[in-house]
Each structure stands twice: as structure tokens, then as C-alpha cells.
Amino acid sequence: MSPRSQRMAARAVHPQQECDSSSSEDSATESSDAEAVKKARASFARPADWMIILGAVLAACAGIVNVGALLELRTVVSHMTGLTTNLGLRLEGVRIGMFSADGDHVNSILTGDSLHGHAGLAREAMLLILCFIFGAFLCGLVIPKNALHFGGKSFYGVALIGTSILCTLCTVFSFWHMRMPAACSAACASGMQNAMCTMHLGAVVRTTHVTGTATDIGSTLGRATMIVVRAACERRRRSYLENVELEVDLKKLTVLLIIFTSFFVGCFLGALTHSHLGAWTFVVPAIATGLMGVLYTCFRTKMKQQIKRMQVRRLEAEIEEVTDIVQRARSGSQHSTAAAVGSSSHGRAGAEDVDGQVEHALEVLQDMQATIQDIYDDDGDNITNGKRGTRSGRDECDSVASGGTGQSSSPLRRVGSTRA
């Protein structure tokens, strides 16, 4: 008997085993897809709108400081790659001046500067690098968390005011013609701001330079384009996982483009301001960051409460949307089941419609989970005088996911009972 005949005979003898094996493979595939979707969604969480606005303002301020330092002080203050490159280059110039005999390295342009010139420029580059790092170090002292924790014990106001003071010192030193102290103040302010906004918007965002931002824009755009092109070339609809990956990439791309554009606009405004105000250019970012720091310090509690109210309203709207989606999904499932008795094609169409509605409901639930996390993850503080804490919020979210049938009057419980 041929191997093919043996396989056919085995399937005829054990049809139930073959069915069970197929079901197990399908279950494993669905589990793997669900895990991949979860990882894709967790790869990037879009910051709140007010956080993006804050990052855009700080990026514009950084652009102004960069251009102001370049025009007024003849140096860059946040371009650590360039400063490190310059440091290595000038150290080679020092080596040539100290240890090479006359006539050596005649083809090197470094021989155009004297040993004293190379040493001075190397000291400047080293000092600016250390000041930038020191500014980030100071930010780490007052803001210990790696993620935004609005209204908690972190001193964001202190960091913003500190950045403002350093920009003001840069202005004063510039008028006193103290070039290096002014440049060091600007570098320290840039380091402090860059570390602070990194903690606000996640490791994907830097506001004082755009090398990493431009890289992420290109790579993210490439991944999104590949997803679309691959599905088009294969002449098929994009899978749910591909749609999720595309959605995450587009959200990330939006944030990156906003930061990049804000930095570019800040650079233009810095050049425009320097043309009319000269060294007073540094006052503009000093006022902006100082004002934000004072507002945060003085009105932190009220601003926090207002933001929480906005998040609650958004959560309530999403709960109602999920409730409506689940109700329509149940109705569509019943109609598709009835239609499947008479026509298999109608049944498949109804099933696809139900799948689409459920997918949308899962997306909204994901947004709800993120909103609940923002509302209740507040160092153990409760949103309304301790009536609803982190545990209760997460329990209710779990009720939605598990389809609980509790009779509570809360909207989250109603969603759970509707899904049951």
C-alpha cells in the first residue's frame, strides 16, 4: 500500500482524532494571533492630547534655544552627537600638535589650527556635554518616575521653572559677553528639558533634537507602507492583526510628526526672533517654560481634577458605545443564525458583520482600559474622595472583559451583563 493510501486509511479509521487535531491547531493559531494583537497594542500607547501639546511647546522652545545658541554663541548646545564628534576630532588635533614632528600629516586639515586652538575647542565640547548630562541628572533628581504622573509627588513644576531659570541665565551671560557660561546654561537647560519630556511622552520622544524622531518617522512609515503594499499585492483584505499594527503605527507617526514639526517651527521662530532681538531670543523659551512651571505648581490640583473629569466623560462615552456595539452584535448574530438555515452565503455575511462589530468593540475596550489606568493609577489616590480606587476600577474593567452578569447599576456592569 502506498503512503498516500495509508494516510487516507488512517483518516477513515480515526476521523474523530483528525477533527480533534484540526480543532487544536485552530485554537493554537487563534491564541497566537490574540497574543500578537496584544503585543502590538502594547507597543505604543498614544499620549493624551494635552501631553502632546506640552511636548510640542517644549520642542518649539528647544528649537528656539538651538538656533539662538548657534547664532549668538556660535555653538550647538543640544547636539550631543556633533559635540562628541567634535571632541574626538579636536583630540586628534591635540595629538598631532603634541607628538607629531614638523611636516607630518600634511594632508590633514587639522594642521590648520594650533595646539592651543584644538585644546580650547576640545574643552568647550567636553564642558557642553557634561552640562547637558548634568541637566538631565537634575531632572532625574526631582522627577524619579519614568512615566508621566500628573499631579502626584513628582516636581514637574520645579523642572520647568529650573529650565526657565537656566534660559534666563543664558540671556544674562550673553549680554555680559560671557560666551561659555551662556552656552553651558543653555546646554544644561536642554538636558533638563529633554529628560523631563522623555518622562512625559515615553522613550520614543525627544524634544531637544530630532535625529531619533526622524529615524522613527522613517521606520514607522516604512512598516505601515509594507503592511498596505503586502495586502494589495496578495489581493486580499488586511487581517485583524495587520489592521491593529497599522493603527498603532499611524498613532505613533502622528505624535512623531507633531514633535518634529514643532521643533522645525521653533527653529524658524528662533532665527526670526534673533534677527530682531539678538540675545533676548533666550527670553522667549524662558517665559514659556517658566509660565508652564508656575501654572503647574500653583494650580496642579485643579488642573488634575479637570483632566480627570475629561477622562471620566470620555470613559462614559466609550462605555455607551461598547454597549451599543454589543447589542447590535447580539442582534446580528441571531439574524445570521436564522439566515444560515436557509442560505449559507447569508450566514457567512452575517458572521463577518458580527466579527467586525466585535473587533471594533475590542478596540474601544482597549481604549477604555488605558483611560481607566490613567484615572486610577495615581499613587493610591482615588478620583472622587476615595469612593472609587484603583482596585475597583480594574475589577469593573475585568467584568467587561469577562462578560460578568452582575446587576450593579454602574455602566461597566451594564456592559458586562449585555455581553452575557
Tab-separated table of C-alpha atoms in Angstrom:
chain	number	residue	atom	x	y	z
A	1	MET	CA	0.000	0.000	0.000
A	2	SER	CA	1.319	3.425	-0.940
A	3	PRO	CA	1.997	6.069	1.776
A	4	ARG	CA	-0.888	8.170	0.475
A	5	SER	CA	-3.286	5.242	0.746
A	6	GLN	CA	-2.068	4.550	4.251
A	7	ARG	CA	-2.781	8.158	5.298
A	8	MET	CA	-6.263	8.025	3.749
A	9	ALA	CA	-6.991	4.745	5.528
A	10	ALA	CA	-5.811	6.170	8.837
A	11	ARG	CA	-8.092	9.171	8.425
A	12	ALA	CA	-11.029	6.891	7.630
A	13	VAL	CA	-10.358	4.785	10.732
A	14	HIS	CA	-9.803	7.729	13.068
A	15	PRO	CA	-11.966	10.622	11.813
A	16	GLN	CA	-12.583	11.953	15.332
A	17	GLN	CA	-8.855	12.173	16.048
A	18	GLU	CA	-8.328	14.066	12.796
A	19	CYS	CA	-11.100	16.519	13.747
A	20	ASP	CA	-9.700	16.977	17.234
A	21	SER	CA	-6.245	17.646	15.810
A	22	SER	CA	-7.623	20.261	13.433
A	23	SER	CA	-9.516	21.948	16.262
A	24	SER	CA	-6.401	22.030	18.411
A	25	GLU	CA	-4.407	23.618	15.606
A	26	ASP	CA	-7.113	26.255	15.072
A	27	SER	CA	-7.202	27.040	18.789
A	28	ALA	CA	-3.423	27.375	18.904
A	29	THR	CA	-3.496	29.727	15.888
A	30	GLU	CA	-6.211	31.898	17.437
A	31	SER	CA	-4.300	32.057	20.721
A	32	SER	CA	-1.117	33.049	18.895
A	33	ASP	CA	-2.955	35.767	16.940
A	34	ALA	CA	-4.541	37.124	20.101
A	35	GLU	CA	-1.137	37.304	21.789
A	36	ALA	CA	0.328	39.065	18.744
A	37	VAL	CA	-2.506	41.608	18.767
A	38	LYS	CA	-1.968	42.244	22.468
A	39	LYS	CA	1.752	42.836	21.951
A	40	ALA	CA	1.088	45.140	19.004
A	41	ARG	CA	-1.301	47.301	21.007
A	42	ALA	CA	1.065	47.398	23.975
A	43	SER	CA	3.998	48.528	21.808
A	44	PHE	CA	2.801	52.151	21.797
A	45	ALA	CA	0.221	53.996	23.870
A	46	ARG	CA	-0.753	57.335	22.394
A	47	PRO	CA	-0.321	60.106	24.975
A	48	ALA	CA	-3.221	62.324	25.949
A	49	ASP	CA	-3.835	65.388	23.796
A	50	TRP	CA	-2.647	67.808	26.462
A	51	MET	CA	0.589	65.838	26.784
A	52	ILE	CA	1.189	66.105	23.044
A	53	ILE	CA	0.546	69.858	23.185
A	54	LEU	CA	3.025	70.182	26.058
A	55	GLY	CA	5.625	68.211	24.110
A	56	ALA	CA	5.047	70.373	21.015
A	57	VAL	CA	5.544	73.588	23.012
A	58	LEU	CA	8.731	72.269	24.596
A	59	ALA	CA	10.036	71.121	21.202
A	60	ALA	CA	9.437	74.613	19.814
A	61	CYS	CA	11.272	76.118	22.804
A	62	ALA	CA	14.185	73.753	22.186
A	63	GLY	CA	14.328	74.841	18.554
A	64	ILE	CA	14.499	78.482	19.627
A	65	VAL	CA	17.314	77.757	22.092
A	66	ASN	CA	19.253	75.753	19.498
A	67	VAL	CA	19.116	78.455	16.835
A	68	GLY	CA	19.730	81.218	19.384
A	69	ALA	CA	22.854	79.466	20.661
A	70	LEU	CA	24.100	78.836	17.138
A	71	LEU	CA	23.640	82.466	16.060
A	72	GLU	CA	24.540	84.230	19.300
A	73	LEU	CA	27.100	81.884	20.872
A	74	ARG	CA	28.439	80.193	17.728
A	75	THR	CA	27.944	76.699	19.107
A	76	VAL	CA	25.327	73.974	19.407
A	77	VAL	CA	24.071	73.104	22.887
A	78	SER	CA	21.829	70.044	22.460
A	79	HIS	CA	23.500	68.229	19.573
A	80	MET	CA	25.434	65.690	21.611
A	81	THR	CA	26.357	63.673	18.530
A	82	GLY	CA	28.016	66.694	16.944
A	83	LEU	CA	29.728	67.742	20.166
A	84	THR	CA	31.080	64.242	20.744
A	85	THR	CA	32.318	64.122	17.149
A	86	ASN	CA	33.980	67.490	17.594
A	87	LEU	CA	35.608	66.320	20.818
A	88	GLY	CA	37.171	63.286	19.128
A	89	LEU	CA	38.282	65.397	16.192
A	90	ARG	CA	39.926	68.033	18.400
A	91	LEU	CA	41.683	65.405	20.489
A	92	GLU	CA	43.313	64.153	17.303
A	93	GLY	CA	44.359	67.736	16.608
A	94	VAL	CA	45.907	67.893	20.084
A	95	ARG	CA	47.784	64.655	19.426
A	96	ILE	CA	49.126	65.995	16.145
A	97	GLY	CA	50.281	69.199	17.827
A	98	MET	CA	51.946	67.445	20.743
A	99	PHE	CA	53.565	64.329	19.311
A	100	SER	CA	53.956	64.715	15.562
A	101	ALA	CA	57.110	66.127	14.046
A	102	ASP	CA	57.001	69.053	11.664
A	103	GLY	CA	55.901	68.049	8.226
A	104	ASP	CA	53.830	65.068	9.323
A	105	HIS	CA	50.121	64.828	8.457
A	106	VAL	CA	50.449	67.479	5.767
A	107	ASN	CA	47.215	66.245	4.202
A	108	SER	CA	45.160	66.715	7.386
A	109	ILE	CA	43.072	69.849	7.685
A	110	LEU	CA	43.634	69.659	11.445
A	111	THR	CA	47.081	71.151	10.931
A	112	GLY	CA	45.383	74.462	10.149
A	113	ASP	CA	44.710	75.060	13.869
A	114	SER	CA	47.318	75.376	16.570
A	115	LEU	CA	47.667	73.074	19.548
A	116	HIS	CA	46.170	75.754	21.764
A	117	GLY	CA	43.164	76.120	19.441
A	118	HIS	CA	42.454	72.378	19.369
A	119	ALA	CA	42.768	72.124	23.156
A	120	GLY	CA	40.385	75.019	23.714
A	121	LEU	CA	37.729	73.625	21.381
A	122	ALA	CA	38.068	70.172	22.966
A	123	ARG	CA	37.494	71.696	26.423
A	124	GLU	CA	34.414	73.516	25.173
A	125	ALA	CA	32.907	70.357	23.663
A	126	MET	CA	33.610	68.351	26.820
A	127	LEU	CA	32.120	71.053	29.029
A	128	LEU	CA	28.924	71.311	26.975
A	129	ILE	CA	28.475	67.522	27.022
A	130	LEU	CA	28.908	67.423	30.787
A	131	CYS	CA	26.462	70.318	31.276
A	132	PHE	CA	23.817	68.568	29.155
A	133	ILE	CA	24.233	65.375	31.174
A	134	PHE	CA	24.130	67.366	34.416
A	135	GLY	CA	20.825	68.961	33.394
A	136	ALA	CA	19.328	65.522	32.753
A	137	PHE	CA	20.748	64.398	36.099
A	138	LEU	CA	18.988	67.262	37.899
A	139	CYS	CA	15.726	66.321	36.188
A	140	GLY	CA	16.136	62.747	37.377
A	141	LEU	CA	16.551	64.002	40.952
A	142	VAL	CA	13.226	65.867	41.014
A	143	ILE	CA	11.245	63.511	38.724
A	144	PRO	CA	12.020	59.939	39.794
A	145	LYS	CA	9.408	58.209	37.634
A	146	ASN	CA	9.949	57.160	34.037
A	147	ALA	CA	6.355	57.865	33.029
A	148	LEU	CA	4.060	60.820	33.435
A	149	HIS	CA	2.337	61.003	36.807
A	150	PHE	CA	0.364	64.202	36.630
A	151	GLY	CA	-0.475	65.820	39.930
A	152	GLY	CA	1.439	63.355	42.091
A	153	LYS	CA	4.595	63.827	44.102
A	154	SER	CA	6.834	64.483	41.091
A	155	PHE	CA	8.074	68.065	40.764
A	156	TYR	CA	7.388	68.814	37.132
A	157	GLY	CA	6.850	72.452	38.044
A	158	VAL	CA	10.320	72.596	39.600
A	159	ALA	CA	11.880	71.134	36.447
A	160	LEU	CA	10.056	73.627	34.222
A	161	ILE	CA	10.994	76.565	36.425
A	162	GLY	CA	14.585	75.306	36.546
A	163	THR	CA	14.673	75.238	32.743
A	164	SER	CA	13.332	78.803	32.700
A	165	ILE	CA	15.990	79.991	35.163
A	166	LEU	CA	18.773	78.426	33.107
A	167	CYS	CA	17.496	80.097	29.910
A	168	THR	CA	17.383	83.404	31.792
A	169	LEU	CA	20.981	82.916	32.955
A	170	CYS	CA	21.930	82.231	29.349
A	171	THR	CA	20.447	85.606	28.389
A	172	VAL	CA	22.290	87.429	31.188
A	173	PHE	CA	25.636	85.808	30.374
A	174	SER	CA	25.150	86.645	26.702
A	175	PHE	CA	24.736	90.345	27.498
A	176	TRP	CA	27.828	90.172	29.688
A	177	HIS	CA	29.713	88.641	26.735
A	178	MET	CA	30.436	85.501	28.761
A	179	ARG	CA	30.112	83.043	25.909
A	180	MET	CA	30.897	79.722	27.582
A	181	PRO	CA	28.829	80.293	30.754
A	182	ALA	CA	25.912	81.219	28.489
A	183	ALA	CA	26.399	78.116	26.338
A	184	CYS	CA	26.719	75.889	29.398
A	185	SER	CA	23.476	77.300	30.849
A	186	ALA	CA	21.662	76.599	27.580
A	187	ALA	CA	23.113	73.072	27.397
A	188	CYS	CA	22.048	72.350	30.977
A	189	ALA	CA	18.537	73.664	30.245
A	190	SER	CA	18.342	71.467	27.147
A	191	GLY	CA	19.383	68.387	29.102
A	192	MET	CA	16.842	69.065	31.825
A	193	GLN	CA	14.020	69.639	29.353
A	194	ASN	CA	14.923	66.625	27.234
A	195	ALA	CA	14.880	64.297	30.247
A	196	MET	CA	11.637	65.792	31.531
A	197	CYS	CA	9.747	65.418	28.274
A	198	THR	CA	11.150	61.943	27.728
A	199	MET	CA	9.486	61.011	31.014
A	200	HIS	CA	6.266	62.686	29.881
A	201	LEU	CA	5.948	61.163	26.441
A	202	GLY	CA	7.887	57.918	26.650
A	203	ALA	CA	11.254	56.847	25.298
A	204	VAL	CA	10.062	57.311	21.717
A	205	VAL	CA	10.114	61.117	22.007
A	206	ARG	CA	12.960	63.595	22.405
A	207	THR	CA	12.217	67.317	22.208
A	208	THR	CA	15.650	68.962	22.004
A	209	HIS	CA	16.889	67.084	18.943
A	210	VAL	CA	15.178	65.269	16.080
A	211	THR	CA	17.672	62.639	14.904
A	212	GLY	CA	15.857	59.829	16.709
A	213	THR	CA	12.483	61.337	15.835
A	214	ALA	CA	13.338	61.454	12.125
A	215	THR	CA	14.595	57.855	12.295
A	216	ASP	CA	11.380	56.689	13.951
A	217	ILE	CA	9.293	58.575	11.385
A	218	GLY	CA	11.056	56.791	8.527
A	219	SER	CA	10.949	53.322	10.076
A	220	THR	CA	7.321	53.647	11.201
A	221	LEU	CA	6.241	54.914	7.789
A	222	GLY	CA	8.108	52.039	6.147
A	223	ARG	CA	6.357	49.426	8.303
A	224	ALA	CA	2.926	50.940	7.646
A	225	THR	CA	3.583	51.093	3.893
A	226	MET	CA	4.741	47.478	3.844
A	227	ILE	CA	1.530	46.301	5.518
A	228	VAL	CA	-0.606	48.058	2.907
A	229	VAL	CA	1.538	47.018	-0.070
A	230	ARG	CA	1.744	43.372	1.035
A	231	ALA	CA	-2.037	43.064	1.291
A	232	ALA	CA	-2.513	44.835	-2.059
A	233	CYS	CA	-0.001	42.613	-3.859
A	234	GLU	CA	-1.616	39.469	-2.473
A	235	ARG	CA	-5.065	40.848	-3.431
A	236	ARG	CA	-6.632	40.226	-0.079
A	237	ARG	CA	-8.116	42.139	2.790
A	238	ARG	CA	-5.801	43.047	5.638
A	239	SER	CA	-6.048	40.742	8.636
A	240	TYR	CA	-7.144	41.963	12.037
A	241	LEU	CA	-3.552	41.808	13.281
A	242	GLU	CA	-2.352	43.870	10.316
A	243	ASN	CA	-5.057	46.456	10.927
A	244	VAL	CA	-4.017	46.707	14.567
A	245	GLU	CA	-0.342	47.101	13.618
A	246	LEU	CA	-1.259	49.744	11.044
A	247	GLU	CA	-3.395	51.599	13.574
A	248	VAL	CA	-0.572	51.623	16.144
A	249	ASP	CA	1.965	52.796	13.561
A	250	LEU	CA	-0.277	55.655	12.435
A	251	LYS	CA	-0.813	56.807	16.024
A	252	LYS	CA	2.913	56.753	16.656
A	253	LEU	CA	3.598	58.540	13.376
A	254	THR	CA	1.156	61.309	14.287
A	255	VAL	CA	2.934	62.040	17.569
A	256	LEU	CA	6.363	61.971	15.942
A	257	LEU	CA	5.337	64.327	13.139
A	258	ILE	CA	3.871	66.791	15.621
A	259	ILE	CA	7.110	66.889	17.632
A	260	PHE	CA	9.269	67.141	14.508
A	261	THR	CA	7.161	69.946	13.020
A	262	SER	CA	7.128	71.833	16.320
A	263	PHE	CA	10.921	71.698	16.544
A	264	PHE	CA	11.212	72.948	12.955
A	265	VAL	CA	8.816	75.827	13.616
A	266	GLY	CA	10.767	76.666	16.781
A	267	CYS	CA	13.997	76.837	14.778
A	268	PHE	CA	12.424	79.262	12.331
A	269	LEU	CA	10.986	81.375	15.129
A	270	GLY	CA	14.385	81.380	16.842
A	271	ALA	CA	16.090	82.730	13.728
A	272	LEU	CA	13.322	85.282	13.231
A	273	THR	CA	13.499	86.409	16.857
A	274	HIS	CA	17.293	86.680	16.815
A	275	SER	CA	17.124	88.892	13.736
A	276	HIS	CA	15.132	91.449	15.752
A	277	LEU	CA	16.053	90.832	19.403
A	278	GLY	CA	19.528	89.306	19.415
A	279	ALA	CA	20.396	87.778	22.799
A	280	TRP	CA	16.861	88.432	24.034
A	281	THR	CA	15.887	85.358	21.990
A	282	PHE	CA	16.537	83.145	25.022
A	283	VAL	CA	13.886	85.048	26.987
A	284	VAL	CA	11.127	83.555	24.820
A	285	PRO	CA	11.662	79.913	25.925
A	286	ALA	CA	12.391	81.167	29.460
A	287	ILE	CA	8.952	82.812	29.628
A	288	ALA	CA	7.188	79.800	28.081
A	289	THR	CA	8.726	77.194	30.381
A	290	GLY	CA	8.526	79.456	33.436
A	291	LEU	CA	4.840	80.145	32.851
A	292	MET	CA	4.061	76.445	32.480
A	293	GLY	CA	6.053	75.686	35.628
A	294	VAL	CA	4.251	78.320	37.703
A	295	LEU	CA	0.831	77.222	36.443
A	296	TYR	CA	1.609	73.605	37.250
A	297	THR	CA	2.934	74.425	40.721
A	298	CYS	CA	0.095	76.767	41.703
A	299	PHE	CA	-2.861	75.063	40.022
A	300	ARG	CA	-1.742	71.456	39.974
A	301	THR	CA	-4.711	70.107	41.924
A	302	LYS	CA	-7.342	71.976	39.916
A	303	MET	CA	-5.732	71.027	36.623
A	304	LYS	CA	-5.560	67.417	37.748
A	305	GLN	CA	-9.244	67.368	38.674
A	306	GLN	CA	-10.222	68.923	35.353
A	307	ILE	CA	-8.211	66.364	33.405
A	308	LYS	CA	-9.746	63.525	35.424
A	309	ARG	CA	-13.243	64.837	34.695
A	310	MET	CA	-12.431	64.896	30.986
A	311	GLN	CA	-11.191	61.317	31.185
A	312	VAL	CA	-14.327	60.199	33.024
A	313	ARG	CA	-16.560	61.791	30.383
A	314	ARG	CA	-14.561	60.067	27.678
A	315	LEU	CA	-14.856	56.755	29.517
A	316	GLU	CA	-18.618	57.095	29.865
A	317	ALA	CA	-18.952	57.788	26.146
A	318	GLU	CA	-16.857	54.724	25.309
A	319	ILE	CA	-18.928	52.559	27.652
A	320	GLU	CA	-22.118	53.607	25.916
A	321	GLU	CA	-20.507	52.904	22.550
A	322	VAL	CA	-19.472	49.409	23.636
A	323	THR	CA	-22.964	48.751	24.976
A	324	ASP	CA	-24.497	49.704	21.643
A	325	ILE	CA	-21.959	47.622	19.700
A	326	VAL	CA	-22.536	44.520	21.813
A	327	GLN	CA	-26.303	44.843	21.486
A	328	ARG	CA	-26.057	45.166	17.721
A	329	ALA	CA	-23.624	42.239	17.620
A	330	ARG	CA	-26.066	40.025	19.516
A	331	SER	CA	-28.909	41.044	17.231
A	332	GLY	CA	-26.762	40.429	14.153
A	333	SER	CA	-25.720	37.032	15.494
A	334	GLN	CA	-29.342	35.996	15.930
A	335	HIS	CA	-30.268	37.144	12.435
A	336	SER	CA	-27.242	35.450	10.878
A	337	THR	CA	-28.092	32.195	12.650
A	338	ALA	CA	-31.608	32.294	11.272
A	339	ALA	CA	-30.367	33.181	7.813
A	340	ALA	CA	-27.803	30.373	7.885
A	341	VAL	CA	-30.635	27.833	7.968
A	342	GLY	CA	-31.849	28.939	4.555
A	343	SER	CA	-28.658	30.229	2.955
A	344	SER	CA	-25.055	29.564	3.887
A	345	SER	CA	-23.834	32.684	1.998
A	346	HIS	CA	-26.108	34.966	4.030
A	347	GLY	CA	-24.893	33.234	7.164
A	348	ARG	CA	-21.272	33.906	6.305
A	349	ALA	CA	-22.016	37.555	5.536
A	350	GLY	CA	-23.783	37.947	8.868
A	351	ALA	CA	-20.921	36.278	10.680
A	352	GLU	CA	-18.408	38.655	9.048
A	353	ASP	CA	-20.543	41.626	10.113
A	354	VAL	CA	-20.637	40.341	13.691
A	355	ASP	CA	-16.868	39.809	13.644
A	356	GLY	CA	-16.350	43.378	12.510
A	357	GLN	CA	-18.551	44.731	15.288
A	358	VAL	CA	-16.782	42.619	17.910
A	359	GLU	CA	-13.385	43.786	16.654
A	360	HIS	CA	-14.495	47.394	16.996
A	361	ALA	CA	-15.792	46.657	20.482
A	362	LEU	CA	-12.415	45.192	21.442
A	363	GLU	CA	-10.676	48.333	20.188
A	364	VAL	CA	-12.943	50.526	22.289
A	365	LEU	CA	-12.376	48.283	25.307
A	366	GLN	CA	-8.628	48.709	24.828
A	367	ASP	CA	-9.065	52.495	24.916
A	368	MET	CA	-11.262	52.149	27.987
A	369	GLN	CA	-8.590	50.114	29.743
A	370	ALA	CA	-5.983	52.791	29.029
A	371	THR	CA	-8.342	55.511	30.281
A	372	ILE	CA	-9.114	53.602	33.460
A	373	GLN	CA	-5.396	53.107	34.035
A	374	ASP	CA	-4.812	56.857	33.655
A	375	ILE	CA	-7.654	57.661	36.051
A	376	TYR	CA	-6.865	55.253	38.840
A	377	ASP	CA	-3.086	54.846	38.672
A	378	ASP	CA	-2.357	57.854	40.893
A	379	ASP	CA	-0.179	56.658	43.791
A	380	GLY	CA	-3.153	55.113	45.577
A	381	ASP	CA	-5.221	58.334	45.382
A	382	ASN	CA	-8.881	57.991	44.367
A	383	ILE	CA	-10.677	60.035	41.765
A	384	THR	CA	-13.662	61.140	43.858
A	385	ASN	CA	-12.712	61.490	47.503
A	386	GLY	CA	-11.741	57.866	47.860
A	387	LYS	CA	-15.027	56.385	46.641
A	388	ARG	CA	-13.534	54.587	43.691
A	389	GLY	CA	-9.949	53.343	43.837
A	390	THR	CA	-7.596	51.563	41.539
A	391	ARG	CA	-8.810	48.109	42.510
A	392	SER	CA	-12.484	48.860	41.925
A	393	GLY	CA	-11.732	50.421	38.544
A	394	ARG	CA	-9.722	47.431	37.411
A	395	ASP	CA	-12.298	44.962	38.772
A	396	GLU	CA	-15.022	46.653	36.769
A	397	CYS	CA	-12.844	46.617	33.675
A	398	ASP	CA	-12.278	42.881	34.225
A	399	SER	CA	-16.058	42.487	34.477
A	400	VAL	CA	-16.420	43.932	30.988
A	401	ALA	CA	-13.741	41.635	29.591
A	402	SER	CA	-15.180	38.510	31.246
A	403	GLY	CA	-18.812	39.285	30.465
A	404	GLY	CA	-19.995	39.315	34.071
A	405	THR	CA	-23.714	39.333	34.769
A	406	GLY	CA	-23.773	41.446	37.890
A	407	GLN	CA	-26.843	43.609	38.471
A	408	SER	CA	-24.927	46.681	39.545
A	409	SER	CA	-26.181	49.968	38.169
A	410	SER	CA	-22.702	51.122	37.071
A	411	PRO	CA	-22.164	51.464	33.303
A	412	LEU	CA	-19.319	48.952	33.327
A	413	ARG	CA	-21.550	46.333	34.941
A	414	ARG	CA	-24.254	47.039	32.366
A	415	VAL	CA	-21.799	46.331	29.560
A	416	GLY	CA	-20.856	43.042	31.164
A	417	SER	CA	-24.463	41.963	31.553
A	418	THR	CA	-25.205	42.928	27.963
A	419	ARG	CA	-22.428	40.703	26.663
A	420	ALA	CA	-23.549	37.747	28.722
